[in-house]
Amino acid sequence: MMLVVCDVDGTLVDKQKKLTDATAAAVKRLRAAGVEFTIISARPMSGMMPIAERLELDVPMGAFNGGIVFRRDGTISEHHMVPIEVARGAFAAAAEAAVDRWVFADNRWYASTDQGLHVEHERLASNQQPIVRADFSDLLDRADKITFVSDDAALLKDLANKVEPLAAAATIVQSQTYYLDITAGAGNKGNGITALTQAIGVSLSHTVAIGDQANDLAMFARAGRSIAMGNATDAVKAQADDVTTANDADGVAHAIDKFILGRMM
């Protein structure tokens, strides 16, 4: 058996966070050919469920970069949270930083503001509304993901450097250029793709990973083959075996037809 593990934002969905008919049809062709398909994302489960429903995915999927392994019926087989000392250390490091703060816990999204473009995008991505608060301290013992948000690249890089010492006990990576994500140590796409292959019963050598951002490189390193999106960063493209078209040009459909099914014929 062969398995395709696909990132969601910037990959499976277009810039409007929509799964196009062409991409959905390509996934259907893939599965009809006997190739299994699943998704892994920095999104929470709530944001992945509509896609799982549309594609009728009944295999395990990975939320929070693999921090939660779950099925469409809501069954959770693995759940890893950010260690409390990491969560507290990250908030301490960001105390003076001009960044928005998001904490995902208890299947909810808590945010320092409900305004701004990234909040609008996250409403679509997480499929829920933010709960606005200024104090997150009571959530830090059960956080699934902490995200610091800023369009100031230099500021976010500086913050990433400040929290880097915490990386020994957690996964700290940018899921987008404007998002700095902190998840559990096991909440990385390398561990995530391994957990998914084991749960589905496919070897990593028979697995294809598709993605576009730095947090996808961990699964590229473990998958038998990797495909970068046309909109991926140059660093991600350099680590991929193939490069498809952009997510706004049905890049996953192109990858399925040309690099996967096309090579099976």
mmCIF file of N, CA and C in Angstrom, residues 152-235:
data_model
loop_
_atom_site.group_PDB
_atom_site.id
_atom_site.type_symbol
_atom_site.label_atom_id
_atom_site.label_comp_id
_atom_site.label_asym_id
_atom_site.label_seq_id
_atom_site.Cartn_x
_atom_site.Cartn_y
_atom_site.Cartn_z
ATOM 1 N N ASP A 152 5.791 41.594 11.279
ATOM 2 C CA ASP A 152 7.140 42.144 11.388
ATOM 3 C C ASP A 152 8.123 40.972 11.435
ATOM 4 N N ALA A 153 8.733 40.664 10.296
ATOM 5 C CA ALA A 153 9.598 39.491 10.185
ATOM 6 C C ALA A 153 10.771 39.544 11.159
ATOM 7 N N ALA A 154 11.370 40.725 11.306
ATOM 8 C CA ALA A 154 12.521 40.860 12.198
ATOM 9 C C ALA A 154 12.120 40.638 13.651
ATOM 10 N N LEU A 155 10.969 41.181 14.021
ATOM 11 C CA LEU A 155 10.469 41.017 15.389
ATOM 12 C C LEU A 155 10.199 39.543 15.688
ATOM 13 N N LEU A 156 9.557 38.849 14.744
ATOM 14 C CA LEU A 156 9.228 37.445 14.967
ATOM 15 C C LEU A 156 10.491 36.583 14.998
ATOM 16 N N LYS A 157 11.472 36.928 14.193
ATOM 17 C CA LYS A 157 12.756 36.199 14.212
ATOM 18 C C LYS A 157 13.455 36.390 15.551
ATOM 19 N N ASP A 158 13.415 37.616 16.057
ATOM 20 C CA ASP A 158 14.021 37.887 17.362
ATOM 21 C C ASP A 158 13.323 37.088 18.462
ATOM 22 N N LEU A 159 12.010 37.021 18.390
ATOM 23 C CA LEU A 159 11.272 36.246 19.379
ATOM 24 C C LEU A 159 11.583 34.760 19.245
ATOM 25 N N ALA A 160 11.717 34.291 18.011
ATOM 26 C CA ALA A 160 12.073 32.885 17.791
ATOM 27 C C ALA A 160 13.421 32.570 18.422
ATOM 28 N N ASN A 161 14.360 33.491 18.310
ATOM 29 C CA ASN A 161 15.676 33.293 18.923
ATOM 30 C C ASN A 161 15.577 33.265 20.454
ATOM 31 N N LYS A 162 14.692 34.085 21.000
ATOM 32 C CA LYS A 162 14.541 34.138 22.455
ATOM 33 C C LYS A 162 13.936 32.844 23.015
ATOM 34 N N VAL A 163 13.033 32.233 22.270
ATOM 35 C CA VAL A 163 12.392 31.012 22.769
ATOM 36 C C VAL A 163 13.132 29.750 22.330
ATOM 37 N N GLU A 164 14.160 29.894 21.517
ATOM 38 C CA GLU A 164 14.904 28.733 21.021
ATOM 39 C C GLU A 164 15.412 27.815 22.131
ATOM 40 N N PRO A 165 15.880 28.344 23.269
ATOM 41 C CA PRO A 165 16.330 27.440 24.346
ATOM 42 C C PRO A 165 15.238 26.482 24.838
ATOM 43 N N LEU A 166 13.986 26.811 24.577
ATOM 44 C CA LEU A 166 12.887 25.950 25.015
ATOM 45 C C LEU A 166 12.664 24.784 24.054
ATOM 46 N N ALA A 167 13.343 24.798 22.911
ATOM 47 C CA ALA A 167 13.101 23.805 21.868
ATOM 48 C C ALA A 167 13.532 22.395 22.268
ATOM 49 N N ALA A 168 14.305 22.276 23.320
ATOM 50 C CA ALA A 168 14.704 20.939 23.771
ATOM 51 C C ALA A 168 13.509 20.153 24.289
ATOM 52 N N ALA A 169 12.472 20.872 24.721
ATOM 53 C CA ALA A 169 11.306 20.207 25.305
ATOM 54 C C ALA A 169 10.033 20.430 24.495
ATOM 55 N N ALA A 170 10.144 21.080 23.346
ATOM 56 C CA ALA A 170 8.953 21.387 22.550
ATOM 57 C C ALA A 170 9.351 21.555 21.089
ATOM 58 N N THR A 171 8.352 21.688 20.230
ATOM 59 C CA THR A 171 8.588 21.962 18.818
ATOM 60 C C THR A 171 8.272 23.424 18.563
ATOM 61 N N ILE A 172 9.259 24.168 18.092
ATOM 62 C CA ILE A 172 9.100 25.600 17.837
ATOM 63 C C ILE A 172 9.462 25.858 16.383
ATOM 64 N N VAL A 173 8.486 26.280 15.588
ATOM 65 C CA VAL A 173 8.712 26.437 14.154
ATOM 66 C C VAL A 173 7.693 27.411 13.596
ATOM 67 N N GLN A 174 8.015 28.026 12.470
ATOM 68 C CA GLN A 174 7.072 28.916 11.805
ATOM 69 C C GLN A 174 6.243 28.122 10.804
ATOM 70 N N SER A 175 4.930 28.079 11.027
ATOM 71 C CA SER A 175 4.029 27.404 10.093
ATOM 72 C C SER A 175 3.699 28.304 8.914
ATOM 73 N N GLN A 176 3.827 29.612 9.117
ATOM 74 C CA GLN A 176 3.758 30.619 8.060
ATOM 75 C C GLN A 176 4.780 31.685 8.442
ATOM 76 N N THR A 177 5.094 32.579 7.524
ATOM 77 C CA THR A 177 6.106 33.593 7.822
ATOM 78 C C THR A 177 5.686 34.503 8.961
ATOM 79 N N TYR A 178 4.374 34.577 9.219
ATOM 80 C CA TYR A 178 3.849 35.473 10.249
ATOM 81 C C TYR A 178 3.361 34.730 11.489
ATOM 82 N N TYR A 179 3.543 33.418 11.547
ATOM 83 C CA TYR A 179 3.137 32.618 12.701
ATOM 84 C C TYR A 179 4.345 31.908 13.294
ATOM 85 N N LEU A 180 4.563 32.089 14.589
ATOM 86 C CA LEU A 180 5.563 31.306 15.312
ATOM 87 C C LEU A 180 4.793 30.350 16.214
ATOM 88 N N ASP A 181 4.859 29.066 15.897
ATOM 89 C CA ASP A 181 4.073 28.052 16.599
ATOM 90 C C ASP A 181 4.908 27.284 17.608
ATOM 91 N N ILE A 182 4.317 27.023 18.743
ATOM 92 C CA ILE A 182 4.931 26.173 19.763
ATOM 93 C C ILE A 182 3.964 25.041 20.059
ATOM 94 N N THR A 183 4.416 23.817 19.820
ATOM 95 C CA THR A 183 3.611 22.637 20.100
ATOM 96 C C THR A 183 4.430 21.677 20.956
ATOM 97 N N ALA A 184 3.826 20.564 21.312
ATOM 98 C CA ALA A 184 4.533 19.565 22.115
ATOM 99 C C ALA A 184 5.752 19.045 21.367
ATOM 100 N N GLY A 185 6.675 18.449 22.093
ATOM 101 C CA GLY A 185 7.849 17.882 21.448
ATOM 102 C C GLY A 185 7.469 16.889 20.369
ATOM 103 N N ALA A 186 6.434 16.105 20.630
ATOM 104 C CA ALA A 186 5.950 15.137 19.643
ATOM 105 C C ALA A 186 5.076 15.800 18.585
ATOM 106 N N GLY A 187 4.724 17.064 18.799
ATOM 107 C CA GLY A 187 3.875 17.793 17.858
ATOM 108 C C GLY A 187 4.679 18.403 16.742
ATOM 109 N N ASN A 188 5.370 17.557 15.996
ATOM 110 C CA ASN A 188 6.081 18.000 14.811
ATOM 111 C C ASN A 188 5.753 17.024 13.689
ATOM 112 N N LYS A 189 5.890 17.459 12.468
ATOM 113 C CA LYS A 189 5.406 16.644 11.362
ATOM 114 C C LYS A 189 6.278 15.431 11.073
ATOM 115 N N GLY A 190 7.491 15.409 11.629
ATOM 116 C CA GLY A 190 8.301 14.206 11.519
ATOM 117 C C GLY A 190 7.709 13.094 12.365
ATOM 118 N N ASN A 191 7.497 13.379 13.651
ATOM 119 C CA ASN A 191 6.834 12.413 14.524
ATOM 120 C C ASN A 191 5.407 12.152 14.057
ATOM 121 N N GLY A 192 4.755 13.208 13.571
ATOM 122 C CA GLY A 192 3.375 13.081 13.136
ATOM 123 C C GLY A 192 3.215 12.121 11.977
ATOM 124 N N ILE A 193 4.067 12.240 10.957
ATOM 125 C CA ILE A 193 3.937 11.351 9.804
ATOM 126 C C ILE A 193 4.291 9.921 10.187
ATOM 127 N N THR A 194 5.199 9.770 11.134
ATOM 128 C CA THR A 194 5.535 8.429 11.618
ATOM 129 C C THR A 194 4.349 7.804 12.335
ATOM 130 N N ALA A 195 3.691 8.588 13.193
ATOM 131 C CA ALA A 195 2.511 8.081 13.907
ATOM 132 C C ALA A 195 1.400 7.716 12.939
ATOM 133 N N LEU A 196 1.215 8.525 11.899
ATOM 134 C CA LEU A 196 0.151 8.257 10.931
ATOM 135 C C LEU A 196 0.431 6.989 10.121
ATOM 136 N N THR A 197 1.669 6.819 9.690
ATOM 137 C CA THR A 197 2.001 5.617 8.913
ATOM 138 C C THR A 197 1.826 4.363 9.763
ATOM 139 N N GLN A 198 2.202 4.444 11.027
ATOM 140 C CA GLN A 198 2.044 3.292 11.910
ATOM 141 C C GLN A 198 0.568 2.975 12.141
ATOM 142 N N ALA A 199 -0.238 4.026 12.328
ATOM 143 C CA ALA A 199 -1.668 3.821 12.574
ATOM 144 C C ALA A 199 -2.383 3.278 11.340
ATOM 145 N N ILE A 200 -1.941 3.701 10.163
ATOM 146 C CA ILE A 200 -2.592 3.279 8.920
ATOM 147 C C ILE A 200 -2.021 1.954 8.418
ATOM 148 N N GLY A 201 -0.800 1.648 8.832
ATOM 149 C CA GLY A 201 -0.179 0.389 8.430
ATOM 150 C C GLY A 201 0.583 0.458 7.131
ATOM 151 N N VAL A 202 1.277 1.580 6.912
ATOM 152 C CA VAL A 202 2.081 1.786 5.707
ATOM 153 C C VAL A 202 3.492 2.167 6.133
ATOM 154 N N SER A 203 4.486 1.674 5.445
ATOM 155 C CA SER A 203 5.857 2.033 5.792
ATOM 156 C C SER A 203 6.169 3.448 5.327
ATOM 157 N N LEU A 204 7.094 4.094 6.017
ATOM 158 C CA LEU A 204 7.504 5.445 5.618
ATOM 159 C C LEU A 204 8.088 5.453 4.204
ATOM 160 N N SER A 205 8.730 4.368 3.821
ATOM 161 C CA SER A 205 9.340 4.298 2.493
ATOM 162 C C SER A 205 8.294 4.295 1.376
ATOM 163 N N HIS A 206 7.049 3.954 1.724
ATOM 164 C CA HIS A 206 5.969 3.954 0.747
ATOM 165 C C HIS A 206 5.026 5.145 0.965
ATOM 166 N N THR A 207 5.570 6.194 1.567
ATOM 167 C CA THR A 207 4.779 7.379 1.885
ATOM 168 C C THR A 207 5.297 8.600 1.131
ATOM 169 N N VAL A 208 4.379 9.408 0.613
ATOM 170 C CA VAL A 208 4.712 10.664 -0.070
ATOM 171 C C VAL A 208 4.185 11.814 0.782
ATOM 172 N N ALA A 209 5.027 12.793 1.068
ATOM 173 C CA ALA A 209 4.633 13.975 1.834
ATOM 174 C C ALA A 209 4.547 15.179 0.901
ATOM 175 N N ILE A 210 3.507 15.994 1.098
ATOM 176 C CA ILE A 210 3.334 17.205 0.290
ATOM 177 C C ILE A 210 3.197 18.400 1.234
ATOM 178 N N GLY A 211 3.980 19.471 1.013
ATOM 179 C CA GLY A 211 3.895 20.631 1.888
ATOM 180 C C GLY A 211 4.536 21.864 1.292
ATOM 181 N N ASP A 212 4.538 22.953 2.096
ATOM 182 C CA ASP A 212 5.026 24.226 1.562
ATOM 183 C C ASP A 212 5.863 25.057 2.528
ATOM 184 N N GLN A 213 5.879 24.704 3.828
ATOM 185 C CA GLN A 213 6.541 25.567 4.801
ATOM 186 C C GLN A 213 7.604 24.823 5.609
ATOM 187 N N ALA A 214 8.318 25.590 6.449
ATOM 188 C CA ALA A 214 9.419 25.021 7.229
ATOM 189 C C ALA A 214 8.967 23.882 8.123
ATOM 190 N N ASN A 215 7.740 23.959 8.634
ATOM 191 C CA ASN A 215 7.288 22.888 9.517
ATOM 192 C C ASN A 215 7.002 21.590 8.764
ATOM 193 N N ASP A 216 7.023 21.627 7.424
ATOM 194 C CA ASP A 216 6.838 20.416 6.625
ATOM 195 C C ASP A 216 8.149 19.668 6.385
ATOM 196 N N LEU A 217 9.278 20.324 6.631
ATOM 197 C CA LEU A 217 10.569 19.694 6.355
ATOM 198 C C LEU A 217 10.804 18.454 7.209
ATOM 199 N N ALA A 218 10.264 18.436 8.421
ATOM 200 C CA ALA A 218 10.449 17.269 9.285
ATOM 201 C C ALA A 218 9.800 16.030 8.682
ATOM 202 N N MET A 219 8.656 16.199 8.008
ATOM 203 C CA MET A 219 8.051 15.021 7.375
ATOM 204 C C MET A 219 8.713 14.720 6.030
ATOM 205 N N PHE A 220 9.232 15.733 5.348
ATOM 206 C CA PHE A 220 9.995 15.480 4.124
ATOM 207 C C PHE A 220 11.185 14.570 4.422
ATOM 208 N N ALA A 221 11.821 14.791 5.579
ATOM 209 C CA ALA A 221 13.019 14.037 5.939
ATOM 210 C C ALA A 221 12.719 12.562 6.196
ATOM 211 N N ARG A 222 11.471 12.237 6.556
ATOM 212 C CA ARG A 222 11.131 10.854 6.893
ATOM 213 C C ARG A 222 10.368 10.123 5.801
ATOM 214 N N ALA A 223 9.657 10.850 4.970
ATOM 215 C CA ALA A 223 8.856 10.217 3.920
ATOM 216 C C ALA A 223 9.750 9.633 2.833
ATOM 217 N N GLY A 224 9.222 8.619 2.147
ATOM 218 C CA GLY A 224 9.969 8.030 1.048
ATOM 219 C C GLY A 224 10.178 9.015 -0.093
ATOM 220 N N ARG A 225 9.176 9.868 -0.323
ATOM 221 C CA ARG A 225 9.269 10.910 -1.345
ATOM 222 C C ARG A 225 8.612 12.171 -0.826
ATOM 223 N N SER A 226 9.056 13.305 -1.325
ATOM 224 C CA SER A 226 8.478 14.577 -0.884
ATOM 225 C C SER A 226 8.205 15.465 -2.089
ATOM 226 N N ILE A 227 7.109 16.222 -1.982
ATOM 227 C CA ILE A 227 6.713 17.140 -3.047
ATOM 228 C C ILE A 227 6.447 18.511 -2.433
ATOM 229 N N ALA A 228 7.132 19.521 -2.934
ATOM 230 C CA ALA A 228 6.930 20.891 -2.469
ATOM 231 C C ALA A 228 5.963 21.615 -3.394
ATOM 232 N N MET A 229 5.199 22.508 -2.813
ATOM 233 C CA MET A 229 4.276 23.312 -3.596
ATOM 234 C C MET A 229 5.030 24.397 -4.369
ATOM 235 N N GLY A 230 4.421 24.875 -5.442
ATOM 236 C CA GLY A 230 5.047 25.949 -6.210
ATOM 237 C C GLY A 230 5.162 27.234 -5.437
ATOM 238 N N ASN A 231 4.303 27.407 -4.421
ATOM 239 C CA ASN A 231 4.354 28.596 -3.565
ATOM 240 C C ASN A 231 5.220 28.386 -2.327
ATOM 241 N N ALA A 232 5.898 27.250 -2.239
ATOM 242 C CA ALA A 232 6.756 26.961 -1.087
ATOM 243 C C ALA A 232 7.970 27.884 -1.069
ATOM 244 N N THR A 233 8.575 27.993 0.095
ATOM 245 C CA THR A 233 9.813 28.755 0.202
ATOM 246 C C THR A 233 10.919 28.024 -0.552
ATOM 247 N N ASP A 234 11.959 28.745 -0.931
ATOM 248 C CA ASP A 234 13.074 28.129 -1.649
ATOM 249 C C ASP A 234 13.736 27.041 -0.803
ATOM 250 N N ALA A 235 13.789 27.248 0.508
ATOM 251 C CA ALA A 235 14.402 26.263 1.393
ATOM 252 C C ALA A 235 13.622 24.948 1.381
#
